[in-house]
PDB file of C-alpha atoms in Angstrom:
ATOM      1  CA  UNK A   1       0.092  -0.018   0.061  1.00  0.00           C
ATOM      2  CA  UNK A   2       1.305   3.437  -0.930  1.00  0.00           C
ATOM      3  CA  UNK A   3       2.239   5.544   2.058  1.00  0.00           C
ATOM      4  CA  UNK A   4       0.943   8.608  -0.003  1.00  0.00           C
ATOM      5  CA  UNK A   5      -2.639   6.765  -0.375  1.00  0.00           C
ATOM      6  CA  UNK A   6      -2.757   5.964   3.357  1.00  0.00           C
ATOM      7  CA  UNK A   7      -2.031   9.551   4.380  1.00  0.00           C
ATOM      8  CA  UNK A   8      -4.650  10.996   1.909  1.00  0.00           C
ATOM      9  CA  UNK A   9      -7.248   8.485   2.939  1.00  0.00           C
ATOM     10  CA  UNK A  10      -6.835   8.894   6.647  1.00  0.00           C
ATOM     11  CA  UNK A  11      -6.409  12.612   6.321  1.00  0.00           C
ATOM     12  CA  UNK A  12      -9.809  12.538   4.451  1.00  0.00           C
ATOM     13  CA  UNK A  13     -11.480  10.520   7.221  1.00  0.00           C
ATOM     14  CA  UNK A  14     -10.098  13.098   9.774  1.00  0.00           C
ATOM     15  CA  UNK A  15     -11.872  16.024   8.040  1.00  0.00           C
ATOM     16  CA  UNK A  16     -15.006  14.024   7.396  1.00  0.00           C
ATOM     17  CA  UNK A  17     -15.348  12.776  11.023  1.00  0.00           C
ATOM     18  CA  UNK A  18     -14.746  16.289  12.545  1.00  0.00           C
ATOM     19  CA  UNK A  19     -17.269  17.734   9.916  1.00  0.00           C
ATOM     20  CA  UNK A  20     -19.941  15.263  10.792  1.00  0.00           C
ATOM     21  CA  UNK A  21     -19.813  16.242  14.541  1.00  0.00           C
ATOM     22  CA  UNK A  22     -20.179  20.030  13.684  1.00  0.00           C
ATOM     23  CA  UNK A  23     -22.856  19.416  11.129  1.00  0.00           C
ATOM     24  CA  UNK A  24     -25.103  17.234  13.463  1.00  0.00           C
ATOM     25  CA  UNK A  25     -24.710  19.844  16.365  1.00  0.00           C
ATOM     26  CA  UNK A  26     -26.297  22.507  14.097  1.00  0.00           C
ATOM     27  CA  UNK A  27     -28.662  20.228  12.215  1.00  0.00           C
ATOM     28  CA  UNK A  28     -30.420  18.973  15.349  1.00  0.00           C
ATOM     29  CA  UNK A  29     -31.693  22.424  16.056  1.00  0.00           C
ATOM     30  CA  UNK A  30     -33.442  22.833  12.500  1.00  0.00           C
ATOM     31  CA  UNK A  31     -37.200  22.849  12.239  1.00  0.00           C
ATOM     32  CA  UNK A  32     -38.762  19.443  11.393  1.00  0.00           C
ATOM     33  CA  UNK A  33     -40.809  21.122   8.607  1.00  0.00           C
ATOM     34  CA  UNK A  34     -37.517  21.131   6.707  1.00  0.00           C
ATOM     35  CA  UNK A  35     -37.175  17.238   6.933  1.00  0.00           C
ATOM     36  CA  UNK A  36     -36.073  15.531   3.470  1.00  0.00           C
ATOM     37  CA  UNK A  37     -36.238  19.040   1.798  1.00  0.00           C
ATOM     38  CA  UNK A  38     -33.633  21.039   0.095  1.00  0.00           C
ATOM     39  CA  UNK A  39     -34.935  24.090   2.208  1.00  0.00           C
ATOM     40  CA  UNK A  40     -33.112  22.323   5.001  1.00  0.00           C
ATOM     41  CA  UNK A  41     -29.715  23.228   3.466  1.00  0.00           C
ATOM     42  CA  UNK A  42     -30.765  26.910   2.985  1.00  0.00           C
ATOM     43  CA  UNK A  43     -31.574  27.230   6.697  1.00  0.00           C
ATOM     44  CA  UNK A  44     -28.327  25.535   7.789  1.00  0.00           C
ATOM     45  CA  UNK A  45     -26.304  27.814   5.593  1.00  0.00           C
ATOM     46  CA  UNK A  46     -27.059  30.582   8.060  1.00  0.00           C
ATOM     47  CA  UNK A  47     -25.211  28.717  10.822  1.00  0.00           C
ATOM     48  CA  UNK A  48     -21.462  29.263  11.022  1.00  0.00           C
ATOM     49  CA  UNK A  49     -20.694  25.943  12.821  1.00  0.00           C
ATOM     50  CA  UNK A  50     -22.690  23.959  10.136  1.00  0.00           C
ATOM     51  CA  UNK A  51     -20.719  25.795   7.440  1.00  0.00           C
ATOM     52  CA  UNK A  52     -17.388  24.869   9.187  1.00  0.00           C
ATOM     53  CA  UNK A  53     -18.430  21.299   9.175  1.00  0.00           C
ATOM     54  CA  UNK A  54     -19.429  21.348   5.521  1.00  0.00           C
ATOM     55  CA  UNK A  55     -16.032  22.955   4.787  1.00  0.00           C
ATOM     56  CA  UNK A  56     -14.138  20.157   6.612  1.00  0.00           C
ATOM     57  CA  UNK A  57     -16.321  17.652   4.814  1.00  0.00           C
ATOM     58  CA  UNK A  58     -15.626  19.040   1.543  1.00  0.00           C
ATOM     59  CA  UNK A  59     -11.944  19.082   2.128  1.00  0.00           C
ATOM     60  CA  UNK A  60     -12.090  15.587   3.261  1.00  0.00           C
ATOM     61  CA  UNK A  61     -13.936  14.551  -0.020  1.00  0.00           C
ATOM     62  CA  UNK A  62     -11.343  16.315  -2.071  1.00  0.00           C
ATOM     63  CA  UNK A  63      -8.511  14.370  -0.329  1.00  0.00           C
ATOM     64  CA  UNK A  64     -10.553  11.291  -0.714  1.00  0.00           C
ATOM     65  CA  UNK A  65     -10.890  12.012  -4.235  1.00  0.00           C
ATOM     66  CA  UNK A  66      -7.257  12.129  -4.834  1.00  0.00           C
ATOM     67  CA  UNK A  67      -6.742   8.989  -2.863  1.00  0.00           C
ATOM     68  CA  UNK A  68      -9.119   7.167  -5.090  1.00  0.00           C
ATOM     69  CA  UNK A  69      -7.258   8.568  -8.097  1.00  0.00           C
ATOM     70  CA  UNK A  70      -4.007   6.995  -6.791  1.00  0.00           C
ATOM     71  CA  UNK A  71      -5.357   3.896  -5.180  1.00  0.00           C
ATOM     72  CA  UNK A  72      -8.112   1.108  -5.689  1.00  0.00           C
ATOM     73  CA  UNK A  73     -11.437   1.973  -4.179  1.00  0.00           C
ATOM     74  CA  UNK A  74     -11.422  -1.508  -2.359  1.00  0.00           C
ATOM     75  CA  UNK A  75      -8.302  -0.227  -0.672  1.00  0.00           C
ATOM     76  CA  UNK A  76      -9.394   3.257  -0.021  1.00  0.00           C
ATOM     77  CA  UNK A  77     -12.885   2.695   1.259  1.00  0.00           C
ATOM     78  CA  UNK A  78     -11.972   0.769   4.401  1.00  0.00           C
ATOM     79  CA  UNK A  79      -9.421   3.484   5.432  1.00  0.00           C
ATOM     80  CA  UNK A  80     -12.183   6.184   4.880  1.00  0.00           C
ATOM     81  CA  UNK A  81     -14.303   4.253   7.374  1.00  0.00           C
ATOM     82  CA  UNK A  82     -12.079   5.361  10.121  1.00  0.00           C
ATOM     83  CA  UNK A  83     -13.806   8.767  10.097  1.00  0.00           C
ATOM     84  CA  UNK A  84     -15.644   7.516  13.047  1.00  0.00           C
ATOM     85  CA  UNK A  85     -12.525   7.377  15.186  1.00  0.00           C
ATOM     86  CA  UNK A  86     -12.044  11.105  14.512  1.00  0.00           C
ATOM     87  CA  UNK A  87     -15.684  11.921  15.245  1.00  0.00           C
ATOM     88  CA  UNK A  88     -15.340  10.027  18.456  1.00  0.00           C
ATOM     89  CA  UNK A  89     -12.035  11.810  19.379  1.00  0.00           C
ATOM     90  CA  UNK A  90     -13.780  15.245  18.733  1.00  0.00           C
ATOM     91  CA  UNK A  91     -16.869  14.223  20.725  1.00  0.00           C
ATOM     92  CA  UNK A  92     -14.826  12.891  23.613  1.00  0.00           C
ATOM     93  CA  UNK A  93     -12.952  16.142  23.777  1.00  0.00           C
ATOM     94  CA  UNK A  94     -16.184  17.993  23.936  1.00  0.00           C
ATOM     95  CA  UNK A  95     -17.869  15.779  26.582  1.00  0.00           C
ATOM     96  CA  UNK A  96     -14.781  14.847  28.561  1.00  0.00           C
ATOM     97  CA  UNK A  97     -15.935  11.192  28.767  1.00  0.00           C
ATOM     98  CA  UNK A  98     -13.225   8.488  28.692  1.00  0.00           C
ATOM     99  CA  UNK A  99     -12.856   5.959  25.966  1.00  0.00           C
ATOM    100  CA  UNK A 100     -13.444   2.928  28.139  1.00  0.00           C
ATOM    101  CA  UNK A 101     -13.760  -0.749  27.351  1.00  0.00           C
ATOM    102  CA  UNK A 102     -16.352  -0.077  24.609  1.00  0.00           C
ATOM    103  CA  UNK A 103     -14.154   2.488  22.886  1.00  0.00           C
ATOM    104  CA  UNK A 104     -11.073   0.572  22.979  1.00  0.00           C
ATOM    105  CA  UNK A 105     -12.833  -2.678  21.804  1.00  0.00           C
ATOM    106  CA  UNK A 106     -14.491  -0.693  18.726  1.00  0.00           C
ATOM    107  CA  UNK A 107     -11.111   0.768  17.834  1.00  0.00           C
ATOM    108  CA  UNK A 108      -9.321  -2.658  17.970  1.00  0.00           C
ATOM    109  CA  UNK A 109     -12.251  -4.082  15.799  1.00  0.00           C
ATOM    110  CA  UNK A 110     -12.134  -1.402  13.364  1.00  0.00           C
ATOM    111  CA  UNK A 111      -8.386  -1.244  12.929  1.00  0.00           C
ATOM    112  CA  UNK A 112      -8.127  -4.926  12.931  1.00  0.00           C
ATOM    113  CA  UNK A 113     -10.795  -5.345  10.368  1.00  0.00           C
ATOM    114  CA  UNK A 114      -9.268  -2.856   8.125  1.00  0.00           C
ATOM    115  CA  UNK A 115      -5.951  -4.494   8.357  1.00  0.00           C
ATOM    116  CA  UNK A 116      -7.327  -7.974   7.942  1.00  0.00           C
ATOM    117  CA  UNK A 117      -9.296  -7.034   4.741  1.00  0.00           C
ATOM    118  CA  UNK A 118      -6.328  -5.145   3.189  1.00  0.00           C
ATOM    119  CA  UNK A 119      -3.728  -7.759   3.982  1.00  0.00           C
ATOM    120  CA  UNK A 120      -5.911 -10.744   2.926  1.00  0.00           C
ATOM    121  CA  UNK A 121      -7.521  -9.241  -0.100  1.00  0.00           C
ATOM    122  CA  UNK A 122      -4.528  -7.234  -1.250  1.00  0.00           C
ATOM    123  CA  UNK A 123      -6.600  -4.904  -3.508  1.00  0.00           C
ATOM    124  CA  UNK A 124      -5.011  -4.175  -6.789  1.00  0.00           C
ATOM    125  CA  UNK A 125      -5.959  -2.715 -10.094  1.00  0.00           C
ATOM    126  CA  UNK A 126      -7.451  -4.730 -12.897  1.00  0.00           C
ATOM    127  CA  UNK A 127      -9.312  -4.084 -16.163  1.00  0.00           C
ATOM    128  CA  UNK A 128     -12.472  -2.234 -15.626  1.00  0.00           C
ATOM    129  CA  UNK A 129     -15.633  -3.881 -17.012  1.00  0.00           C
ATOM    130  CA  UNK A 130     -16.657  -2.109 -20.229  1.00  0.00           C
ATOM    131  CA  UNK A 131     -20.259  -3.783 -20.288  1.00  0.00           C
ATOM    132  CA  UNK A 132     -22.560  -0.819 -19.371  1.00  0.00           C
ATOM    133  CA  UNK A 133     -25.302  -3.059 -18.466  1.00  0.00           C
ATOM    134  CA  UNK A 134     -23.337  -4.361 -15.543  1.00  0.00           C
ATOM    135  CA  UNK A 135     -22.449  -0.740 -14.422  1.00  0.00           C
ATOM    136  CA  UNK A 136     -26.188   0.129 -14.261  1.00  0.00           C
ATOM    137  CA  UNK A 137     -27.231  -3.109 -12.717  1.00  0.00           C
ATOM    138  CA  UNK A 138     -24.973  -2.422  -9.718  1.00  0.00           C
ATOM    139  CA  UNK A 139     -25.567   1.236  -9.660  1.00  0.00           C
ATOM    140  CA  UNK A 140     -29.270   0.714 -10.088  1.00  0.00           C
ATOM    141  CA  UNK A 141     -29.413  -1.833  -7.179  1.00  0.00           C
ATOM    142  CA  UNK A 142     -27.719   0.850  -4.932  1.00  0.00           C
ATOM    143  CA  UNK A 143     -29.955   3.669  -5.830  1.00  0.00           C
ATOM    144  CA  UNK A 144     -33.072   1.549  -5.757  1.00  0.00           C
ATOM    145  CA  UNK A 145     -32.168   0.470  -2.211  1.00  0.00           C
ATOM    146  CA  UNK A 146     -31.460   3.851  -1.102  1.00  0.00           C
ATOM    147  CA  UNK A 147     -34.932   4.988  -2.499  1.00  0.00           C
ATOM    148  CA  UNK A 148     -36.641   2.167  -0.619  1.00  0.00           C
ATOM    149  CA  UNK A 149     -34.975   3.099   2.558  1.00  0.00           C
ATOM    150  CA  UNK A 150     -35.586   6.764   2.223  1.00  0.00           C
ATOM    151  CA  UNK A 151     -39.400   6.029   1.495  1.00  0.00           C
ATOM    152  CA  UNK A 152     -39.661   4.004   4.861  1.00  0.00           C
ATOM    153  CA  UNK A 153     -37.720   6.638   6.616  1.00  0.00           C
ATOM    154  CA  UNK A 154     -40.156   9.214   5.600  1.00  0.00           C
ATOM    155  CA  UNK A 155     -42.960   7.225   7.307  1.00  0.00           C
ATOM    156  CA  UNK A 156     -41.278   6.700  10.389  1.00  0.00           C
ATOM    157  CA  UNK A 157     -38.839   9.724  10.687  1.00  0.00           C
ATOM    158  CA  UNK A 158     -38.624   9.824  14.442  1.00  0.00           C
ATOM    159  CA  UNK A 159     -38.209   6.199  14.910  1.00  0.00           C
ATOM    160  CA  UNK A 160     -36.076   4.070  12.583  1.00  0.00           C
ATOM    161  CA  UNK A 161     -36.007   6.948  10.150  1.00  0.00           C
ATOM    162  CA  UNK A 162     -32.460   8.352  11.049  1.00  0.00           C
ATOM    163  CA  UNK A 163     -30.934   5.035  10.812  1.00  0.00           C
ATOM    164  CA  UNK A 164     -32.571   4.211   7.318  1.00  0.00           C
ATOM    165  CA  UNK A 165     -31.646   7.811   6.098  1.00  0.00           C
ATOM    166  CA  UNK A 166     -28.128   7.333   7.042  1.00  0.00           C
ATOM    167  CA  UNK A 167     -27.739   4.023   5.359  1.00  0.00           C
ATOM    168  CA  UNK A 168     -29.318   5.425   2.197  1.00  0.00           C
ATOM    169  CA  UNK A 169     -26.887   8.234   2.330  1.00  0.00           C
ATOM    170  CA  UNK A 170     -24.002   5.844   2.920  1.00  0.00           C
ATOM    171  CA  UNK A 171     -25.024   3.688  -0.275  1.00  0.00           C
ATOM    172  CA  UNK A 172     -25.201   7.037  -2.319  1.00  0.00           C
ATOM    173  CA  UNK A 173     -21.722   8.161  -1.035  1.00  0.00           C
ATOM    174  CA  UNK A 174     -20.256   4.642  -1.999  1.00  0.00           C
ATOM    175  CA  UNK A 175     -21.602   5.032  -5.588  1.00  0.00           C
ATOM    176  CA  UNK A 176     -20.292   8.531  -5.512  1.00  0.00           C
ATOM    177  CA  UNK A 177     -16.802   7.459  -4.741  1.00  0.00           C
ATOM    178  CA  UNK A 178     -17.003   4.944  -7.548  1.00  0.00           C
ATOM    179  CA  UNK A 179     -18.014   7.625  -9.915  1.00  0.00           C
ATOM    180  CA  UNK A 180     -15.392   9.990  -8.760  1.00  0.00           C
ATOM    181  CA  UNK A 181     -12.710   7.207  -9.434  1.00  0.00           C
ATOM    182  CA  UNK A 182     -14.201   6.932 -13.065  1.00  0.00           C
ATOM    183  CA  UNK A 183     -14.306  10.937 -13.400  1.00  0.00           C
ATOM    184  CA  UNK A 184     -10.550  11.094 -12.343  1.00  0.00           C
ATOM    185  CA  UNK A 185      -9.642   8.405 -15.008  1.00  0.00           C
ATOM    186  CA  UNK A 186     -11.539  10.407 -17.551  1.00  0.00           C
ATOM    187  CA  UNK A 187      -9.714  13.481 -16.682  1.00  0.00           C
ATOM    188  CA  UNK A 188      -6.335  11.929 -16.796  1.00  0.00           C
ATOM    189  CA  UNK A 189      -7.012  10.394 -20.091  1.00  0.00           C
ATOM    190  CA  UNK A 190      -8.866  13.173 -21.917  1.00  0.00           C
ATOM    191  CA  UNK A 191      -8.377  16.386 -19.869  1.00  0.00           C
ATOM    192  CA  UNK A 192     -11.164  18.840 -18.963  1.00  0.00           C
ATOM    193  CA  UNK A 193     -12.845  18.270 -22.267  1.00  0.00           C
ATOM    194  CA  UNK A 194     -13.141  14.547 -21.818  1.00  0.00           C
ATOM    195  CA  UNK A 195     -14.439  15.134 -18.277  1.00  0.00           C
ATOM    196  CA  UNK A 196     -17.393  17.426 -19.038  1.00  0.00           C
ATOM    197  CA  UNK A 197     -18.825  15.313 -21.966  1.00  0.00           C
ATOM    198  CA  UNK A 198     -19.299  12.381 -19.736  1.00  0.00           C
ATOM    199  CA  UNK A 199     -22.179  11.840 -17.248  1.00  0.00           C
ATOM    200  CA  UNK A 200     -20.149  10.694 -14.311  1.00  0.00           C
ATOM    201  CA  UNK A 201     -19.025  14.036 -12.886  1.00  0.00           C
ATOM    202  CA  UNK A 202     -22.622  15.267 -12.939  1.00  0.00           C
ATOM    203  CA  UNK A 203     -23.721  12.000 -11.126  1.00  0.00           C
ATOM    204  CA  UNK A 204     -21.026  12.804  -8.535  1.00  0.00           C
ATOM    205  CA  UNK A 205     -22.583  16.256  -7.897  1.00  0.00           C
ATOM    206  CA  UNK A 206     -26.185  14.934  -7.963  1.00  0.00           C
ATOM    207  CA  UNK A 207     -25.399  12.126  -5.644  1.00  0.00           C
ATOM    208  CA  UNK A 208     -23.473  14.386  -3.426  1.00  0.00           C
ATOM    209  CA  UNK A 209     -26.288  16.917  -2.820  1.00  0.00           C
ATOM    210  CA  UNK A 210     -28.919  14.252  -2.393  1.00  0.00           C
ATOM    211  CA  UNK A 211     -26.904  12.377   0.158  1.00  0.00           C
ATOM    212  CA  UNK A 212     -26.312  15.806   2.000  1.00  0.00           C
ATOM    213  CA  UNK A 213     -29.853  16.218   2.261  1.00  0.00           C
ATOM    214  CA  UNK A 214     -30.450  12.710   3.611  1.00  0.00           C
ATOM    215  CA  UNK A 215     -27.560  12.971   6.221  1.00  0.00           C
ATOM    216  CA  UNK A 216     -28.669  16.386   7.515  1.00  0.00           C
ATOM    217  CA  UNK A 217     -32.245  15.098   7.850  1.00  0.00           C
ATOM    218  CA  UNK A 218     -31.021  12.179   9.819  1.00  0.00           C
ATOM    219  CA  UNK A 219     -28.940  14.575  11.924  1.00  0.00           C
ATOM    220  CA  UNK A 220     -31.975  16.659  12.523  1.00  0.00           C
ATOM    221  CA  UNK A 221     -34.145  14.043  13.888  1.00  0.00           C
ATOM    222  CA  UNK A 222     -31.692  12.049  16.269  1.00  0.00           C
ATOM    223  CA  UNK A 223     -28.478  12.062  17.968  1.00  0.00           C
ATOM    224  CA  UNK A 224     -25.304  11.413  16.074  1.00  0.00           C
ATOM    225  CA  UNK A 225     -24.811   7.831  17.561  1.00  0.00           C
ATOM    226  CA  UNK A 226     -28.157   6.750  15.895  1.00  0.00           C
ATOM    227  CA  UNK A 227     -27.100   7.848  12.307  1.00  0.00           C
ATOM    228  CA  UNK A 228     -23.343   7.951  12.117  1.00  0.00           C
ATOM    229  CA  UNK A 229     -22.578   4.092  12.424  1.00  0.00           C
ATOM    230  CA  UNK A 230     -25.204   3.313   9.629  1.00  0.00           C
ATOM    231  CA  UNK A 231     -23.595   5.837   7.370  1.00  0.00           C
ATOM    232  CA  UNK A 232     -20.092   4.957   8.040  1.00  0.00           C
ATOM    233  CA  UNK A 233     -20.775   1.139   7.476  1.00  0.00           C
ATOM    234  CA  UNK A 234     -22.657   1.497   4.393  1.00  0.00           C
ATOM    235  CA  UNK A 235     -20.392   3.688   2.411  1.00  0.00           C
ATOM    236  CA  UNK A 236     -17.451   1.395   2.214  1.00  0.00           C
ATOM    237  CA  UNK A 237     -19.528  -1.621   1.573  1.00  0.00           C
ATOM    238  CA  UNK A 238     -21.173   0.073  -1.534  1.00  0.00           C
ATOM    239  CA  UNK A 239     -17.898   1.357  -2.618  1.00  0.00           C
ATOM    240  CA  UNK A 240     -16.102  -1.998  -2.415  1.00  0.00           C
ATOM    241  CA  UNK A 241     -18.957  -3.688  -4.362  1.00  0.00           C
ATOM    242  CA  UNK A 242     -18.716  -1.007  -7.137  1.00  0.00           C
ATOM    243  CA  UNK A 243     -14.953  -1.491  -7.079  1.00  0.00           C
ATOM    244  CA  UNK A 244     -14.890  -5.185  -7.633  1.00  0.00           C
ATOM    245  CA  UNK A 245     -18.238  -5.272  -9.664  1.00  0.00           C
ATOM    246  CA  UNK A 246     -17.353  -2.871 -12.380  1.00  0.00           C
ATOM    247  CA  UNK A 247     -14.091  -0.872 -11.615  1.00  0.00           C
ATOM    248  CA  UNK A 248     -11.771  -3.768 -12.159  1.00  0.00           C
ATOM    249  CA  UNK A 249     -10.445  -3.894  -8.596  1.00  0.00           C
ATOM    250  CA  UNK A 250      -9.124  -7.433  -7.810  1.00  0.00           C
ATOM    251  CA  UNK A 251      -9.051  -9.279  -4.513  1.00  0.00           C
ATOM    252  CA  UNK A 252      -7.633 -12.613  -3.680  1.00  0.00           C
ATOM    253  CA  UNK A 253     -10.429 -15.226  -3.952  1.00  0.00           C
ATOM    254  CA  UNK A 254      -8.933 -18.338  -2.559  1.00  0.00           C
ATOM    255  CA  UNK A 255     -10.847 -19.798   0.544  1.00  0.00           C
ATOM    256  CA  UNK A 256      -8.624 -18.561   3.054  1.00  0.00           C
ATOM    257  CA  UNK A 257      -8.406 -14.952   1.699  1.00  0.00           C
ATOM    258  CA  UNK A 258     -12.201 -14.822   1.433  1.00  0.00           C
ATOM    259  CA  UNK A 259     -12.671 -15.943   4.883  1.00  0.00           C
ATOM    260  CA  UNK A 260     -10.395 -13.208   6.168  1.00  0.00           C
ATOM    261  CA  UNK A 261     -11.841 -10.585   4.020  1.00  0.00           C
ATOM    262  CA  UNK A 262     -15.404 -11.521   5.290  1.00  0.00           C
ATOM    263  CA  UNK A 263     -14.089 -11.528   8.687  1.00  0.00           C
ATOM    264  CA  UNK A 264     -12.432  -8.128   8.290  1.00  0.00           C
ATOM    265  CA  UNK A 265     -15.586  -6.608   6.781  1.00  0.00           C
ATOM    266  CA  UNK A 266     -17.685  -7.974   9.744  1.00  0.00           C
ATOM    267  CA  UNK A 267     -15.052  -6.532  12.126  1.00  0.00           C
ATOM    268  CA  UNK A 268     -15.201  -3.260  10.516  1.00  0.00           C
ATOM    269  CA  UNK A 269     -19.008  -3.166  10.914  1.00  0.00           C
ATOM    270  CA  UNK A 270     -18.938  -4.332  14.540  1.00  0.00           C
ATOM    271  CA  UNK A 271     -16.307  -1.808  15.373  1.00  0.00           C
ATOM    272  CA  UNK A 272     -18.185   1.051  13.661  1.00  0.00           C
ATOM    273  CA  UNK A 273     -21.292   0.040  15.672  1.00  0.00           C
ATOM    274  CA  UNK A 274     -19.521   0.006  19.063  1.00  0.00           C
ATOM    275  CA  UNK A 275     -17.668   3.303  18.407  1.00  0.00           C
ATOM    276  CA  UNK A 276     -20.945   4.919  17.215  1.00  0.00           C
ATOM    277  CA  UNK A 277     -22.870   4.023  20.179  1.00  0.00           C
ATOM    278  CA  UNK A 278     -20.152   5.097  22.532  1.00  0.00           C
ATOM    279  CA  UNK A 279     -21.386   7.364  25.375  1.00  0.00           C
ATOM    280  CA  UNK A 280     -19.085  10.239  24.255  1.00  0.00           C
ATOM    281  CA  UNK A 281     -21.015  10.650  21.043  1.00  0.00           C
ATOM    282  CA  UNK A 282     -23.608  13.292  21.179  1.00  0.00           C
ATOM    283  CA  UNK A 283     -26.728  11.778  22.493  1.00  0.00           C
ATOM    284  CA  UNK A 284     -29.045  14.661  23.502  1.00  0.00           C
ATOM    285  CA  UNK A 285     -32.513  14.615  22.035  1.00  0.00           C
ATOM    286  CA  UNK A 286     -32.962  16.746  19.043  1.00  0.00           C
ATOM    287  CA  UNK A 287     -34.688  19.946  19.836  1.00  0.00           C
ATOM    288  CA  UNK A 288     -35.948  21.324  16.542  1.00  0.00           C
ATOM    289  CA  UNK A 289     -37.214  24.973  16.497  1.00  0.00           C
ATOM    290  CA  UNK A 290     -40.849  25.704  15.567  1.00  0.00           C
ATOM    291  CA  UNK A 291     -39.816  28.448  13.228  1.00  0.00           C
ATOM    292  CA  UNK A 292     -37.176  28.611  10.470  1.00  0.00           C
ATOM    293  CA  UNK A 293     -34.816  30.832  12.286  1.00  0.00           C
ATOM    294  CA  UNK A 294     -31.782  29.151  13.467  1.00  0.00           C
ATOM    295  CA  UNK A 295     -29.707  30.688  15.987  1.00  0.00           C
ATOM    296  CA  UNK A 296     -26.106  31.612  14.966  1.00  0.00           C
ATOM    297  CA  UNK A 297     -23.620  29.472  16.698  1.00  0.00           C
TER     298      UNK A 297
END
């Protein structure tokens, strides 16, 4: 694994993790009337803390895009999942709560799972699948699942809604990472002219904005530890599926390697859940304002 890719991916995870904490802190005070509406973003744009969180997330996405351009998506995605560690670090700093047994266990599972998956699978580049049908089958399955989850979330927005929305957003972010990788390849081969004539960069933009609305709606209606684990777990799984499914990423497929890869992914998800449910994570009930005037913070 390239040291540069490692540094880029971990730096991206750091920015994204810090950004999520700041975003949720502002979004939980938004009016419920903005739920699943683009108006929510317009309201939040008036909150300095939310803007700071968005700036960090954009910086993280830019670093992640560079990492995806230099390394396989199946390698970068597990590293990006460590954003939860940085979210926990900032939350712990703000709450003063210790890491404790749960935190250290989650840390060990997440770090061990990432290491096991990378070492066993040894993600490496291969030939991308040229058949567009396969592209759209995988992307369509992701988008369709996200749509179903969002539909159910709208019906139960104060119960299971935040988890469903976060999962849907994670799937969209995973597809966005895959299209970012494709866009980077198009740019390196054909320059700006080759990039703007393809649909992928526009897909990156649409998926990013849509996922942002889903994430902020999840942050608006529940504490961070209800939504962030689902978001963090869904994104790498979707990205790896896209990478192996049509981007040409190759993993070892012998019995032993597959067993370790599966165990690694399971450990990543278990670690994410333990860290996401840590008491240091913001857990106060959402307090939406009845009007549309958010306090400047």
